[in-house]
PDB file of C-alpha atoms in Angstrom:
ATOM      1  CA  MET A   4     -12.298   7.206   0.951  1.00 42.00           C
ATOM      2  CA  ASP A   5     -13.519   3.989   2.552  1.00 46.00           C
ATOM      3  CA  ILE A   6     -10.671   1.868   1.256  1.00 48.00           C
ATOM      4  CA  LYS A   7     -12.138  -1.332   2.726  1.00 44.00           C
ATOM      5  CA  SER A   8     -15.437  -1.198   0.826  1.00 50.00           C
ATOM      6  CA  ASP A   9     -14.227   0.551  -2.331  1.00 78.00           C
ATOM      7  CA  ILE A  10     -11.378  -1.851  -3.037  1.00 82.00           C
ATOM      8  CA  GLY A  11     -13.315  -4.941  -2.025  1.00 87.00           C
ATOM      9  CA  ALA A  12     -16.223  -4.001  -4.307  1.00 87.00           C
ATOM     10  CA  LYS A  13     -13.911  -3.158  -7.227  1.00 88.00           C
ATOM     11  CA  ILE A  14     -12.016  -6.424  -6.887  1.00 91.00           C
ATOM     12  CA  LYS A  15     -15.212  -8.459  -6.760  1.00 91.00           C
ATOM     13  CA  SER A  16     -16.655  -6.622  -9.767  1.00 90.00           C
ATOM     14  CA  LEU A  17     -13.511  -7.038 -11.896  1.00 91.00           C
ATOM     15  CA  ARG A  18     -13.106 -10.688 -10.883  1.00 90.00           C
ATOM     16  CA  THR A  19     -16.726 -11.427 -11.770  1.00 92.00           C
ATOM     17  CA  GLN A  20     -16.498  -9.580 -15.107  1.00 92.00           C
ATOM     18  CA  GLN A  21     -13.401 -11.578 -16.010  1.00 92.00           C
ATOM     19  CA  LYS A  22     -15.007 -14.837 -14.843  1.00 93.00           C
ATOM     20  CA  ILE A  23     -12.165 -15.600 -12.431  1.00 93.00           C
ATOM     21  CA  SER A  24     -13.054 -17.641  -9.363  1.00 93.00           C
ATOM     22  CA  LEU A  25     -12.066 -16.454  -5.915  1.00 93.00           C
ATOM     23  CA  GLU A  26      -9.863 -19.539  -5.593  1.00 94.00           C
ATOM     24  CA  THR A  27      -8.073 -18.800  -8.872  1.00 94.00           C
ATOM     25  CA  LEU A  28      -7.523 -15.155  -7.921  1.00 93.00           C
ATOM     26  CA  ALA A  29      -6.028 -16.153  -4.580  1.00 92.00           C
ATOM     27  CA  GLN A  30      -3.824 -18.816  -6.162  1.00 94.00           C
ATOM     28  CA  GLN A  31      -2.539 -16.588  -8.996  1.00 92.00           C
ATOM     29  CA  ALA A  32      -1.901 -13.722  -6.576  1.00 89.00           C
ATOM     30  CA  ASN A  33      -0.064 -16.145  -4.273  1.00 88.00           C
ATOM     31  CA  LEU A  34      -2.356 -15.160  -1.394  1.00 88.00           C
ATOM     32  CA  ASP A  35      -4.369 -17.086   1.161  1.00 89.00           C
ATOM     33  CA  PHE A  36      -7.936 -17.743  -0.009  1.00 91.00           C
ATOM     34  CA  ASN A  37      -9.393 -16.479   3.292  1.00 90.00           C
ATOM     35  CA  GLN A  38      -7.434 -13.215   3.053  1.00 88.00           C
ATOM     36  CA  VAL A  39      -8.761 -12.507  -0.455  1.00 89.00           C
ATOM     37  CA  GLU A  40     -12.268 -13.437   0.603  1.00 91.00           C
ATOM     38  CA  LEU A  41     -12.101 -11.075   3.604  1.00 89.00           C
ATOM     39  CA  ILE A  42     -10.820  -8.228   1.396  1.00 87.00           C
ATOM     40  CA  GLU A  43     -13.476  -8.791  -1.236  1.00 89.00           C
ATOM     41  CA  ASN A  44     -16.260  -9.051   1.356  1.00 87.00           C
ATOM     42  CA  GLN A  45     -15.050  -5.830   2.996  1.00 80.00           C
ATOM     43  CA  LYS A  46     -14.192  -7.475   6.324  1.00 79.00           C
ATOM     44  CA  VAL A  47     -10.581  -6.239   6.561  1.00 75.00           C
ATOM     45  CA  VAL A  48      -8.601  -3.198   5.555  1.00 69.00           C
ATOM     46  CA  PRO A  49      -6.246  -4.604   2.918  1.00 72.00           C
ATOM     47  CA  ALA A  50      -2.484  -4.262   2.864  1.00 73.00           C
ATOM     48  CA  LEU A  51      -0.748  -2.606  -0.059  1.00 76.00           C
ATOM     49  CA  SER A  52       1.131  -5.790  -0.974  1.00 78.00           C
ATOM     50  CA  PRO A  53      -1.896  -8.042  -1.602  1.00 83.00           C
ATOM     51  CA  ILE A  54      -3.683  -5.245  -3.438  1.00 83.00           C
ATOM     52  CA  ILE A  55      -0.737  -4.913  -5.836  1.00 83.00           C
ATOM     53  CA  ARG A  56      -0.715  -8.703  -6.382  1.00 85.00           C
ATOM     54  CA  ILE A  57      -4.475  -8.782  -6.984  1.00 90.00           C
ATOM     55  CA  ALA A  58      -4.246  -5.861  -9.424  1.00 87.00           C
ATOM     56  CA  ARG A  59      -1.591  -7.753 -11.419  1.00 85.00           C
ATOM     57  CA  VAL A  60      -3.805 -10.835 -11.709  1.00 90.00           C
ATOM     58  CA  LEU A  61      -6.811  -8.729 -12.727  1.00 90.00           C
ATOM     59  CA  GLY A  62      -4.712  -6.855 -15.302  1.00 85.00           C
ATOM     60  CA  VAL A  63      -5.330  -3.400 -13.835  1.00 84.00           C
ATOM     61  CA  SER A  64      -3.122  -0.765 -12.239  1.00 77.00           C
ATOM     62  CA  LEU A  65      -3.090  -0.145  -8.517  1.00 76.00           C
ATOM     63  CA  SER A  66      -4.591   3.278  -9.137  1.00 73.00           C
ATOM     64  CA  GLU A  67      -7.647   1.686 -10.759  1.00 77.00           C
ATOM     65  CA  LEU A  68      -8.393  -0.091  -7.483  1.00 78.00           C
ATOM     66  CA  ILE A  69      -7.734   2.767  -5.048  1.00 73.00           C
ATOM     67  CA  ASP A  70      -9.039   5.822  -6.941  1.00 67.00           C
ATOM     68  CA  GLU A  71     -12.643   6.972  -6.971  1.00 66.00           C
ATOM     69  CA  TYR A  72     -12.256   8.490 -10.445  1.00 58.00           C
ATOM     70  CA  GLN A  73      -9.376   9.286 -12.790  1.00 62.00           C
ATOM     71  CA  GLN A  74      -8.321  12.412 -14.643  1.00 62.00           C
ATOM     72  CA  SER A  75      -5.608  13.228 -17.149  1.00 63.00           C
ATOM     73  CA  ASP A  76      -2.570  15.489 -16.545  1.00 64.00           C
ATOM     74  CA  PRO A  77      -1.830  17.290 -14.334  1.00 74.00           C
ATOM     75  CA  VAL A  78      -3.143  16.417 -10.910  1.00 67.00           C
ATOM     76  CA  LEU A  79      -2.296  18.929  -8.198  1.00 65.00           C
ATOM     77  CA  CYS A  80      -2.334  18.344  -4.470  1.00 66.00           C
ATOM     78  CA  LEU A  81      -1.834  21.687  -2.763  1.00 68.00           C
ATOM     79  CA  SER A  82      -0.798  22.050   0.866  1.00 71.00           C
ATOM     80  CA  GLY A  83      -3.587  20.948   3.167  1.00 68.00           C
ATOM     81  CA  GLU A  84      -5.619  19.367   0.353  1.00 65.00           C
ATOM     82  CA  ALA A  85      -4.542  15.739   0.711  1.00 62.00           C
ATOM     83  CA  ASN A  86      -7.602  13.589   1.189  1.00 58.00           C
ATOM     84  CA  ALA A  87      -8.274  11.860   4.476  1.00 54.00           C
ATOM     85  CA  GLY A  88      -5.757   9.224   5.380  1.00 52.00           C
ATOM     86  CA  VAL A  89      -6.081   5.713   4.076  1.00 53.00           C
ATOM     87  CA  SER A  90      -5.019   2.886   6.352  1.00 50.00           C
ATOM     88  CA  PHE A  91      -3.792  -0.352   4.860  1.00 52.00           C
ATOM     89  CA  SER A  92      -3.524  -3.551   6.885  1.00 45.00           C
ATOM     90  CA  ASN A  93      -2.614  -7.169   6.194  1.00 41.00           C
ATOM     91  CA  SER A  94      -3.893 -10.560   7.303  1.00 41.00           C
ATOM     92  CA  ASN A  95      -3.222  -9.403  10.867  1.00 46.00           C
ATOM     93  CA  MET A  96      -5.815  -6.595  10.806  1.00 43.00           C
ATOM     94  CA  SER A  97      -4.094  -4.453  13.433  1.00 43.00           C
ATOM     95  CA  ALA A  98      -0.529  -4.924  12.164  1.00 46.00           C
ATOM     96  CA  ARG A  99      -0.459  -1.714  10.095  1.00 46.00           C
ATOM     97  CA  SER A 100      -3.124   0.373  11.765  1.00 59.00           C
ATOM     98  CA  HIS A 101      -0.334   2.659  12.976  1.00 74.00           C
ATOM     99  CA  MET A 102       0.231   3.991   9.431  1.00 79.00           C
ATOM    100  CA  ASN A 103      -2.012   6.572   7.770  1.00 80.00           C
ATOM    101  CA  PHE A 104      -1.473   7.099   4.037  1.00 79.00           C
ATOM    102  CA  PHE A 105      -2.429  10.410   2.418  1.00 81.00           C
ATOM    103  CA  PRO A 106      -2.414   9.983  -1.393  1.00 80.00           C
ATOM    104  CA  LEU A 107      -0.707  12.848  -3.236  1.00 84.00           C
ATOM    105  CA  ALA A 108      -1.644  11.943  -6.821  1.00 81.00           C
ATOM    106  CA  GLU A 109      -5.075  10.501  -6.251  1.00 75.00           C
ATOM    107  CA  ASN A 110      -7.105  10.094  -9.420  1.00 73.00           C
ATOM    108  CA  LYS A 111      -4.142  10.616 -11.820  1.00 74.00           C
ATOM    109  CA  GLU A 112      -5.026   8.484 -14.811  1.00 74.00           C
ATOM    110  CA  GLY A 113      -2.564   5.795 -15.876  1.00 74.00           C
ATOM    111  CA  ARG A 114       0.058   6.457 -13.213  1.00 78.00           C
ATOM    112  CA  HIS A 115       2.711   3.909 -12.297  1.00 80.00           C
ATOM    113  CA  MET A 116       3.922   5.612  -9.121  1.00 87.00           C
ATOM    114  CA  GLU A 117       1.889   6.051  -5.944  1.00 86.00           C
ATOM    115  CA  PRO A 118       3.175   9.025  -3.916  1.00 91.00           C
ATOM    116  CA  PHE A 119       1.993   9.187  -0.309  1.00 88.00           C
ATOM    117  CA  TYR A 120       2.485  11.435   2.693  1.00 90.00           C
ATOM    118  CA  ILE A 121       2.424   8.982   5.604  1.00 89.00           C
ATOM    119  CA  THR A 122       2.191   9.482   9.332  1.00 91.00           C
ATOM    120  CA  ILE A 123       3.546   6.578  11.345  1.00 91.00           C
ATOM    121  CA  ASP A 124       2.449   6.290  14.949  1.00 89.00           C
ATOM    122  CA  PRO A 125       4.262   4.115  17.461  1.00 88.00           C
ATOM    123  CA  SER A 126       2.764   0.652  17.678  1.00 80.00           C
ATOM    124  CA  LYS A 127       2.920  -2.050  20.300  1.00 73.00           C
ATOM    125  CA  ASN A 128       1.979  -4.687  17.724  1.00 72.00           C
ATOM    126  CA  SER A 129       4.592  -6.986  16.297  1.00 72.00           C
ATOM    127  CA  TYR A 130       5.828  -6.058  12.850  1.00 76.00           C
ATOM    128  CA  GLN A 131       4.982  -8.295   9.947  1.00 80.00           C
ATOM    129  CA  LEU A 132       7.172  -8.236   6.840  1.00 85.00           C
ATOM    130  CA  SER A 133       5.545  -7.988   3.425  1.00 84.00           C
ATOM    131  CA  SER A 134       6.676  -7.921  -0.173  1.00 84.00           C
ATOM    132  CA  HIS A 135       5.230  -6.984  -3.565  1.00 83.00           C
ATOM    133  CA  GLU A 136       6.426  -6.198  -7.059  1.00 83.00           C
ATOM    134  CA  GLY A 137       7.989  -2.829  -7.662  1.00 87.00           C
ATOM    135  CA  GLU A 138      10.182  -0.337  -5.892  1.00 92.00           C
ATOM    136  CA  GLU A 139       9.806   2.152  -3.047  1.00 94.00           C
ATOM    137  CA  PHE A 140      11.421   5.456  -2.205  1.00 96.00           C
ATOM    138  CA  ILE A 141      11.068   6.897   1.293  1.00 97.00           C
ATOM    139  CA  TYR A 142      12.179  10.314   2.547  1.00 97.00           C
ATOM    140  CA  VAL A 143      11.869  11.065   6.271  1.00 97.00           C
ATOM    141  CA  LEU A 144      10.200  14.445   6.841  1.00 97.00           C
ATOM    142  CA  SER A 145      10.233  14.331  10.649  1.00 97.00           C
ATOM    143  CA  GLY A 146      10.966  11.885  13.440  1.00 97.00           C
ATOM    144  CA  ALA A 147      12.751   8.612  12.802  1.00 97.00           C
ATOM    145  CA  ILE A 148      11.766   5.293  11.257  1.00 96.00           C
ATOM    146  CA  GLU A 149      13.114   1.784  11.395  1.00 95.00           C
ATOM    147  CA  ILE A 150      13.031  -0.340   8.277  1.00 95.00           C
ATOM    148  CA  ASN A 151      13.395  -4.096   8.312  1.00 94.00           C
ATOM    149  CA  TYR A 152      14.598  -5.020   4.838  1.00 95.00           C
ATOM    150  CA  GLY A 153      15.404  -8.678   4.276  1.00 94.00           C
ATOM    151  CA  LYS A 154      17.799  -9.570   7.083  1.00 94.00           C
ATOM    152  CA  ASP A 155      18.954  -5.972   7.581  1.00 96.00           C
ATOM    153  CA  VAL A 156      17.607  -3.195   9.784  1.00 96.00           C
ATOM    154  CA  TYR A 157      18.033   0.499   8.982  1.00 97.00           C
ATOM    155  CA  VAL A 158      17.236   3.543  11.142  1.00 97.00           C
ATOM    156  CA  LEU A 159      16.504   6.710   9.182  1.00 98.00           C
ATOM    157  CA  ASN A 160      16.220  10.174  10.702  1.00 98.00           C
ATOM    158  CA  GLN A 161      14.812  13.437   9.385  1.00 97.00           C
ATOM    159  CA  GLY A 162      16.350  14.192   5.992  1.00 97.00           C
ATOM    160  CA  ASP A 163      17.421  10.584   5.336  1.00 97.00           C
ATOM    161  CA  SER A 164      16.069   8.535   2.447  1.00 97.00           C
ATOM    162  CA  ILE A 165      16.070   4.980   1.168  1.00 97.00           C
ATOM    163  CA  TYR A 166      15.235   3.395  -2.186  1.00 97.00           C
ATOM    164  CA  TYR A 167      14.661  -0.350  -2.360  1.00 96.00           C
ATOM    165  CA  ASP A 168      13.157  -3.238  -4.316  1.00 94.00           C
ATOM    166  CA  SER A 169       9.761  -4.064  -2.796  1.00 91.00           C
ATOM    167  CA  ILE A 170      10.029  -7.746  -3.705  1.00 89.00           C
ATOM    168  CA  VAL A 171      12.337  -8.154  -0.703  1.00 94.00           C
ATOM    169  CA  ASP A 172      10.451  -8.676   2.566  1.00 92.00           C
ATOM    170  CA  HIS A 173      10.218  -5.343   4.351  1.00 93.00           C
ATOM    171  CA  ASN A 174       8.439  -3.342   7.042  1.00 91.00           C
ATOM    172  CA  VAL A 175       8.476   0.353   7.934  1.00 92.00           C
ATOM    173  CA  HIS A 176       7.596   1.513  11.436  1.00 92.00           C
ATOM    174  CA  ALA A 177       8.202   4.368  13.876  1.00 93.00           C
ATOM    175  CA  TYR A 178      11.481   4.245  15.750  1.00 94.00           C
ATOM    176  CA  LYS A 179      11.464   4.505  19.559  1.00 91.00           C
ATOM    177  CA  ASN A 180       7.854   5.412  20.381  1.00 85.00           C
ATOM    178  CA  GLU A 181       7.860   8.672  18.428  1.00 91.00           C
ATOM    179  CA  THR A 182       5.549   9.610  15.584  1.00 94.00           C
ATOM    180  CA  ALA A 183       7.277   9.983  12.230  1.00 96.00           C
ATOM    181  CA  LYS A 184       6.209  11.582   8.961  1.00 96.00           C
ATOM    182  CA  ILE A 185       7.501  10.391   5.613  1.00 96.00           C
ATOM    183  CA  LEU A 186       7.103  10.922   1.907  1.00 96.00           C
ATOM    184  CA  ALA A 187       6.866   7.554   0.154  1.00 94.00           C
ATOM    185  CA  VAL A 188       6.673   6.778  -3.526  1.00 94.00           C
ATOM    186  CA  VAL A 189       5.681   3.257  -4.496  1.00 90.00           C
ATOM    187  CA  TYR A 190       6.342   2.188  -8.097  1.00 89.00           C
ATOM    188  CA  THR A 191       4.513  -0.794  -9.524  1.00 81.00           C
ATOM    189  CA  PRO A 192       5.373  -2.134 -12.984  1.00 77.00           C
ATOM    190  CA  LEU A 193       2.855  -2.090 -15.792  1.00 67.00           C
ATOM    191  CA  VAL A 194       0.386  -4.924 -15.748  1.00 56.00           C
TER     192      VAL A 194
END
C-alpha cells in the first residue's frame, strides 16, 4: 500500500465532498495547515496521530482512510501474509522512518482497533513525542524498546507489555541500537 498517496487522496476527496476547507480541517484537527496540505498533496508520509485527528474531523474511522477495501467478519492474517510494511511519519519526515507497520486486520469493516506487527530499527534521529485520541497496547516480541510517556521513560524487554492512553504525549523507539519487534494495538473511539 502506498500510504502517502492513498491517504492523501482519500482525505482530499472526503474533505471536498463535505465542503470543508483545508484551513478548517487543519484548525478542527488542531494541526498545522502546512502539515495537512503536505499530507493531502502526497508530499509526506503521515504520522498516525494526525491521521486519527483528521479522521475524527471528517467523521470517518481510521480504517476508512488506511484500507484499500473493507470486508465483514472475519478477517484472517495468517503467518507470512501480512501486507508490506507501512511507514508513518510526522511533520519531521524522517522522525519515524525507523518504524515499519504491518497491519494485521487490514480491510476489516467497521473496526475500532488497529492491530499491527511493527519492526523498530535503531534511529539516529531525535525522537518527537505525539498524541492522539484513544489507547494503545504494546507487547514486545523481541529486542527491547524505550517508551517516552509524558514525563516518564519506560524500557520494555521481550515479553513485557504496556497499555496507555494515547492522548498523553508519547514515543516508541528501539532501545540501545538493536532492532525490536512488537505487537501493537491502537484503539480509536467511534467518530
